[in-house]
Amino acid sequence: MSELADSKTRTDLLNRLKRAEGQLRGIQRMIEEGQSCMDIATQMAAVRKALDSTYVRMTVCFMQQELSHRLASARADAGPEAQIESVLEDVQELLGKIR
Amino acid sequence: MSELADSKTRTDLLNRLKRAEGQLRGIQRMIEEGQSCMDIATQMAAVRKALDSTYVRMTVCFMQQELSHRLASARADAGPEAQIESVLEDVQELLGKIR
């Protein structure tokens, strides 16, 4: 499967992951300081949500990229339908990972 | 809501979070190196799973701690049933955060 070509999306994903990394460090601090389970849980749920939306962001970007790329190069022997099907199979695999 | 009293569990949670933090750094490296979306997705799904099991670990530890603590101090005017109900309300709130 392809890598992400769009540098703006890559920067966006990197920033989101860096933020999530900082949140994880914050949670470790909360545990060390003996903060309440509920407060820690709130922060953990926030990181989880942030990672999920990063995942969706990456999947959508991948779809856009692959559809525009493959539809542009679709030939008669493997027309747009086959190209779309192939991209959607990859997307299904991506989404299946966080099922 | 209480903090986690058991230092062994706290250490376990801290180690899990530290590992997840390292995984997130690894994913950033993968993006910078232009690795494939599917490989990045696999790693992201792994972090998500690791965070979820950390969350479950914390919730179970909280339940054990609160049940043993509150049942030991249950008095006649607020017997074990009321104590258990109160703990389960907290657990429901914890689990609701990642619904």
Coordinates of N, CA, C and O in Angstrom, one line a residue, chain A residues 1-4 10-11 13-14 17-18 20-21 24-25 27-29 31-38 40-42 44-45 47-48 51-52 54-55 58 62 65 89-91 93-94 97-99, chain B residues 1-4 10-11 13-14 17-18 20-21 24-25 27-29 31-38 40-42 44-45 47-48 51-52 54-55 58 62 65 89-91 93-94 97-99:
Chain A
M1 N 0.8 -1.2 0.0 CA 0.0 0.0 0.0 C 0.9 1.3 0.0 O 2.0 1.3 0.5
S2 N 0.3 2.3 -0.6 CA 1.1 3.5 -0.7 C 1.4 4.2 0.6 O 0.7 4.0 1.6
E3 N 2.4 5.1 0.6 CA 2.6 6.0 1.7 C 1.8 7.3 1.4 O 1.3 7.4 0.3
L4 N 1.8 8.2 2.4 CA 1.1 9.4 2.2 C 1.9 10.4 1.5 O 3.0 10.8 2.0
R10 N 0.8 14.9 6.2 CA 1.8 14.3 7.1 C 2.2 15.2 8.3 O 2.3 14.7 9.4
T11 N 2.3 16.5 8.0 CA 2.6 17.4 9.1 C 1.4 17.4 10.1 O 1.7 17.4 11.3
L13 N -0.7 15.0 10.7 CA -0.7 13.7 11.5 C 0.4 13.8 12.5 O 0.2 13.4 13.7
L14 N 1.6 14.3 12.1 CA 2.7 14.3 13.1 C 2.4 15.2 14.3 O 2.7 14.9 15.4
L17 N 0.0 13.4 16.6 CA 0.7 12.3 17.3 C 1.6 12.9 18.4 O 1.7 12.4 19.5
K18 N 2.2 14.0 18.1 CA 3.1 14.7 19.1 C 2.2 15.2 20.3 O 2.6 15.1 21.4
A20 N -0.6 13.9 21.2 CA -1.1 12.7 22.0 C 0.1 12.2 22.9 O -0.2 11.7 24.0
E21 N 1.3 12.3 22.3 CA 2.5 11.9 23.1 C 2.6 12.7 24.4 O 2.8 12.2 25.5
L24 N 0.0 11.7 26.9 CA 0.4 10.5 27.6 C 1.4 10.8 28.7 O 1.3 10.2 29.8
R25 N 2.3 11.7 28.4 CA 3.2 12.1 29.5 C 2.5 12.8 30.6 O 2.8 12.6 31.8
I27 N -0.5 12.2 31.6 CA -1.2 11.1 32.4 C -0.3 10.4 33.3 O -0.6 10.1 34.5
Q28 N 0.9 10.2 32.8 CA 1.9 9.6 33.7 C 2.2 10.5 34.9 O 2.3 10.0 36.1
R29 N 2.3 11.8 34.7 CA 2.4 12.7 35.8 C 1.3 12.6 36.8 O 1.5 12.6 38.0
I31 N -0.7 10.1 37.4 CA -0.6 8.9 38.2 C 0.5 9.1 39.3 O 0.3 8.7 40.5
E32 N 1.6 9.6 38.9 CA 2.7 9.8 39.9 C 2.3 10.7 41.0 O 2.6 10.6 42.2
E33 N 1.5 11.7 40.7 CA 1.0 12.7 41.7 C -0.2 12.2 42.5 O -0.7 12.9 43.4
G34 N -0.7 11.0 42.1 CA -1.8 10.4 42.9 C -3.1 11.0 42.6 O -4.0 11.1 43.5
Q35 N -3.3 11.5 41.4 CA -4.6 12.1 41.1 C -5.7 11.0 41.0 O -5.4 9.9 40.9
S36 N -7.0 11.5 41.0 CA -8.1 10.5 41.1 C -8.2 9.7 39.8 O -7.9 10.2 38.7
C37 N -8.7 8.5 39.9 CA -8.9 7.6 38.8 C -9.8 8.3 37.7 O -9.6 8.1 36.5
M38 N -10.8 9.0 38.2 CA -11.8 9.6 37.2 C -11.1 10.6 36.4 O -11.3 10.7 35.2
I40 N -7.9 10.8 35.7 CA -6.9 10.1 34.8 C -7.7 9.4 33.6 O -7.3 9.5 32.5
A41 N -8.9 8.8 34.0 CA -9.7 8.2 32.9 C -10.1 9.2 31.9 O -10.2 8.9 30.7
T42 N -10.5 10.4 32.3 CA -10.9 11.4 31.4 C -9.8 11.8 30.4 O -10.1 11.9 29.2
M44 N -7.3 9.8 29.6 CA -7.0 8.6 28.8 C -8.0 8.5 27.7 O -7.7 8.2 26.5
A45 N -9.3 8.8 28.0 CA -10.4 8.8 27.0 C -10.1 9.8 25.9 O -10.4 9.6 24.7
V47 N -7.1 11.0 24.9 CA -6.0 10.5 24.0 C -6.6 9.5 23.0 O -6.3 9.5 21.9
R48 N -7.4 8.6 23.5 CA -8.0 7.6 22.7 C -8.8 8.2 21.5 O -8.6 7.9 20.4
L51 N -6.4 9.8 19.0 CA -5.8 8.8 18.2 C -6.8 8.3 17.1 O -6.5 8.1 16.0
D52 N -8.1 8.1 17.6 CA -9.1 7.7 16.6 C -9.3 8.7 15.5 O -9.4 8.3 14.3
T54 N -7.2 10.9 14.5 CA -5.9 10.9 13.6 C -6.0 9.7 12.6 O -5.7 9.9 11.5
Y55 N -6.5 8.6 13.1 CA -6.6 7.4 12.3 C -7.6 7.7 11.1 O -7.4 7.4 10.0
M58 N -6.1 10.0 8.6 CA -5.1 9.3 7.7 C -5.9 8.5 6.7 O -5.5 8.5 5.5
F62 N -5.7 9.0 2.7 CA -5.3 7.9 1.8 C -6.3 7.6 0.7 O -5.9 7.5 -0.5
Q65 N -6.1 10.4 -1.9 CA -4.9 10.3 -2.7 C -5.0 9.1 -3.7 O -4.7 9.3 -4.9
E89 N -11.0 -1.8 -1.0 CA -10.5 -3.0 -0.3 C -9.5 -2.6 0.7 O -9.5 -3.1 1.9
D90 N -8.6 -1.7 0.3 CA -7.6 -1.2 1.2 C -8.2 -0.5 2.4 O -7.8 -0.6 3.5
V91 N -9.2 0.4 2.1 CA -9.9 1.1 3.1 C -10.6 0.2 4.1 O -10.5 0.4 5.3
E93 N -9.6 -2.8 4.8 CA -8.6 -3.4 5.7 C -8.1 -2.4 6.8 O -7.9 -2.7 7.9
L94 N -8.0 -1.1 6.4 CA -7.6 -0.1 7.3 C -8.6 0.1 8.4 O -8.3 0.1 9.6
K97 N -8.8 -2.7 11.1 CA -7.8 -2.8 12.2 C -8.3 -2.2 13.5 O -7.7 -2.5 14.5
I98 N -9.2 -1.3 13.4 CA -9.7 -0.7 14.7 C -11.1 -1.0 15.0 O -11.8 -0.4 15.7
R99 N -11.5 -2.1 14.4 CA -12.9 -2.6 14.6 C -13.1 -3.0 16.0 O -12.2 -3.6 16.7
Chain B
M1 N -13.6 10.9 43.4 CA -13.3 9.5 43.3 C -11.8 9.3 43.7 O -11.0 10.1 43.6
S2 N -11.5 8.1 44.3 CA -10.2 7.8 44.9 C -9.1 7.7 43.8 O -9.4 7.5 42.6
E3 N -7.9 7.9 44.3 CA -6.7 7.6 43.5 C -6.4 6.2 43.6 O -7.0 5.5 44.5
L4 N -5.4 5.7 42.8 CA -5.0 4.3 42.9 C -4.0 4.2 44.1 O -2.9 4.8 44.0
R10 N 0.2 1.1 40.0 CA 0.6 2.4 39.4 C 1.9 2.2 38.6 O 2.0 2.8 37.5
T11 N 2.8 1.4 39.0 CA 4.0 1.1 38.2 C 3.7 0.5 36.9 O 4.2 0.8 35.9
L13 N 0.8 0.6 35.3 CA 0.2 1.6 34.4 C 1.2 2.5 33.8 O 1.2 2.8 32.6
L14 N 2.1 3.0 34.6 CA 3.2 3.9 34.1 C 4.0 3.3 33.0 O 4.3 3.9 32.0
L17 N 2.0 3.1 29.8 CA 1.9 4.4 29.2 C 3.2 4.8 28.6 O 3.2 5.4 27.5
K18 N 4.3 4.5 29.2 CA 5.6 4.8 28.7 C 5.8 4.1 27.4 O 6.4 4.6 26.4
A20 N 3.5 3.0 25.3 CA 2.6 3.6 24.3 C 3.2 4.9 23.8 O 3.1 5.2 22.6
E21 N 3.8 5.7 24.7 CA 4.5 6.9 24.3 C 5.6 6.6 23.3 O 5.7 7.3 22.3
L24 N 4.1 5.8 20.0 CA 3.7 7.0 19.2 C 4.9 7.7 18.6 O 4.8 8.2 17.5
R25 N 6.0 7.6 19.3 CA 7.2 8.2 18.7 C 7.7 7.4 17.4 O 8.1 8.0 16.4
I27 N 5.7 5.8 15.5 CA 4.8 6.0 14.4 C 5.2 7.4 13.7 O 5.1 7.5 12.5
Q28 N 5.6 8.3 14.5 CA 6.0 9.6 13.9 C 7.2 9.4 13.0 O 7.3 9.9 11.9
R29 N 8.1 8.5 13.4 CA 9.3 8.2 12.6 C 8.8 7.5 11.3 O 9.4 7.9 10.3
I31 N 6.1 7.9 9.7 CA 5.5 8.9 8.8 C 6.6 9.7 8.1 O 6.6 10.0 6.9
E32 N 7.6 10.1 9.0 CA 8.7 10.9 8.4 C 9.5 10.2 7.4 O 9.9 10.7 6.4
E33 N 9.6 8.9 7.6 CA 10.4 8.0 6.7 C 9.5 7.6 5.4 O 10.0 7.0 4.5
G34 N 8.2 8.0 5.4 CA 7.4 7.7 4.3 C 7.0 6.3 4.2 O 6.8 5.7 3.1
Q35 N 6.8 5.6 5.3 CA 6.4 4.2 5.2 C 4.9 4.1 4.8 O 4.2 5.1 4.8
S36 N 4.5 2.9 4.5 CA 3.1 2.8 3.9 C 2.0 3.0 5.0 O 2.2 2.7 6.1
C37 N 0.9 3.5 4.5 CA -0.3 3.7 5.3 C -0.6 2.5 6.1 O -1.0 2.6 7.3
M38 N -0.6 1.3 5.5 CA -1.0 0.1 6.1 C -0.1 -0.2 7.3 O -0.6 -0.6 8.4
I40 N 1.7 1.9 9.0 CA 1.4 3.0 10.1 C 0.1 2.6 10.8 O 0.0 2.7 12.0
A41 N -0.9 2.2 10.0 CA -2.2 1.9 10.6 C -2.1 0.7 11.6 O -2.7 0.8 12.6
T42 N -1.3 -0.3 11.2 CA -1.1 -1.4 12.1 C -0.5 -0.9 13.4 O -1.0 -1.4 14.5
M44 N -0.7 2.1 14.7 CA -1.7 3.0 15.4 C -2.7 2.1 16.1 O -3.2 2.4 17.2
A45 N -3.2 1.0 15.4 CA -4.1 0.2 16.0 C -3.6 -0.5 17.2 O -4.3 -0.8 18.2
V47 N -1.3 0.7 19.3 CA -1.3 1.7 20.4 C -2.6 1.8 21.0 O -2.8 1.8 22.3
R48 N -3.6 1.9 20.2 CA -5.0 2.0 20.6 C -5.4 0.8 21.5 O -6.0 1.0 22.6
L51 N -3.6 1.1 24.9 CA -4.3 2.1 25.7 C -5.6 1.5 26.3 O -5.9 1.8 27.5
D52 N -6.3 0.8 25.5 CA -7.6 0.2 25.9 C -7.3 -0.8 27.0 O -8.1 -0.8 28.0
T54 N -4.8 -0.8 29.0 CA -4.4 0.0 30.2 C -5.6 0.5 30.9 O -5.6 0.5 32.2
Y55 N -6.5 1.0 30.2 CA -7.8 1.5 30.7 C -8.5 0.5 31.5 O -9.0 0.7 32.7
M58 N -6.7 -0.3 34.8 CA -7.0 0.7 35.8 C -8.4 0.6 36.4 O -8.5 0.6 37.6
F62 N -9.2 -0.3 40.2 CA -10.0 0.6 41.0 C -11.2 -0.1 41.7 O -11.5 0.1 42.8
Q65 N -9.9 -2.2 44.6 CA -9.5 -1.4 45.7 C -10.7 -0.8 46.4 O -10.8 -0.9 47.7
E89 N -21.5 2.5 40.3 CA -21.8 3.7 39.6 C -20.6 4.4 39.1 O -20.6 4.9 37.9
D90 N -19.5 4.4 39.9 CA -18.3 4.9 39.4 C -17.7 4.1 38.3 O -17.2 4.7 37.3
V91 N -17.8 2.8 38.3 CA -17.3 2.0 37.3 C -18.1 2.2 36.0 O -17.5 2.3 34.9
E93 N -19.4 5.0 35.2 CA -19.0 6.3 34.6 C -17.6 6.1 33.9 O -17.4 6.7 32.9
L94 N -16.7 5.3 34.5 CA -15.4 5.1 33.9 C -15.6 4.4 32.5 O -15.0 4.8 31.6
K97 N -16.9 6.5 29.6 CA -15.9 7.5 28.9 C -15.4 6.9 27.6 O -14.9 7.7 26.8
I98 N -15.3 5.6 27.5 CA -14.7 5.1 26.3 C -15.8 4.3 25.5 O -15.4 3.5 24.7
R99 N -17.0 4.6 25.7 CA -18.1 4.0 25.0 C -18.0 4.3 23.5 O -17.7 5.4 23.2

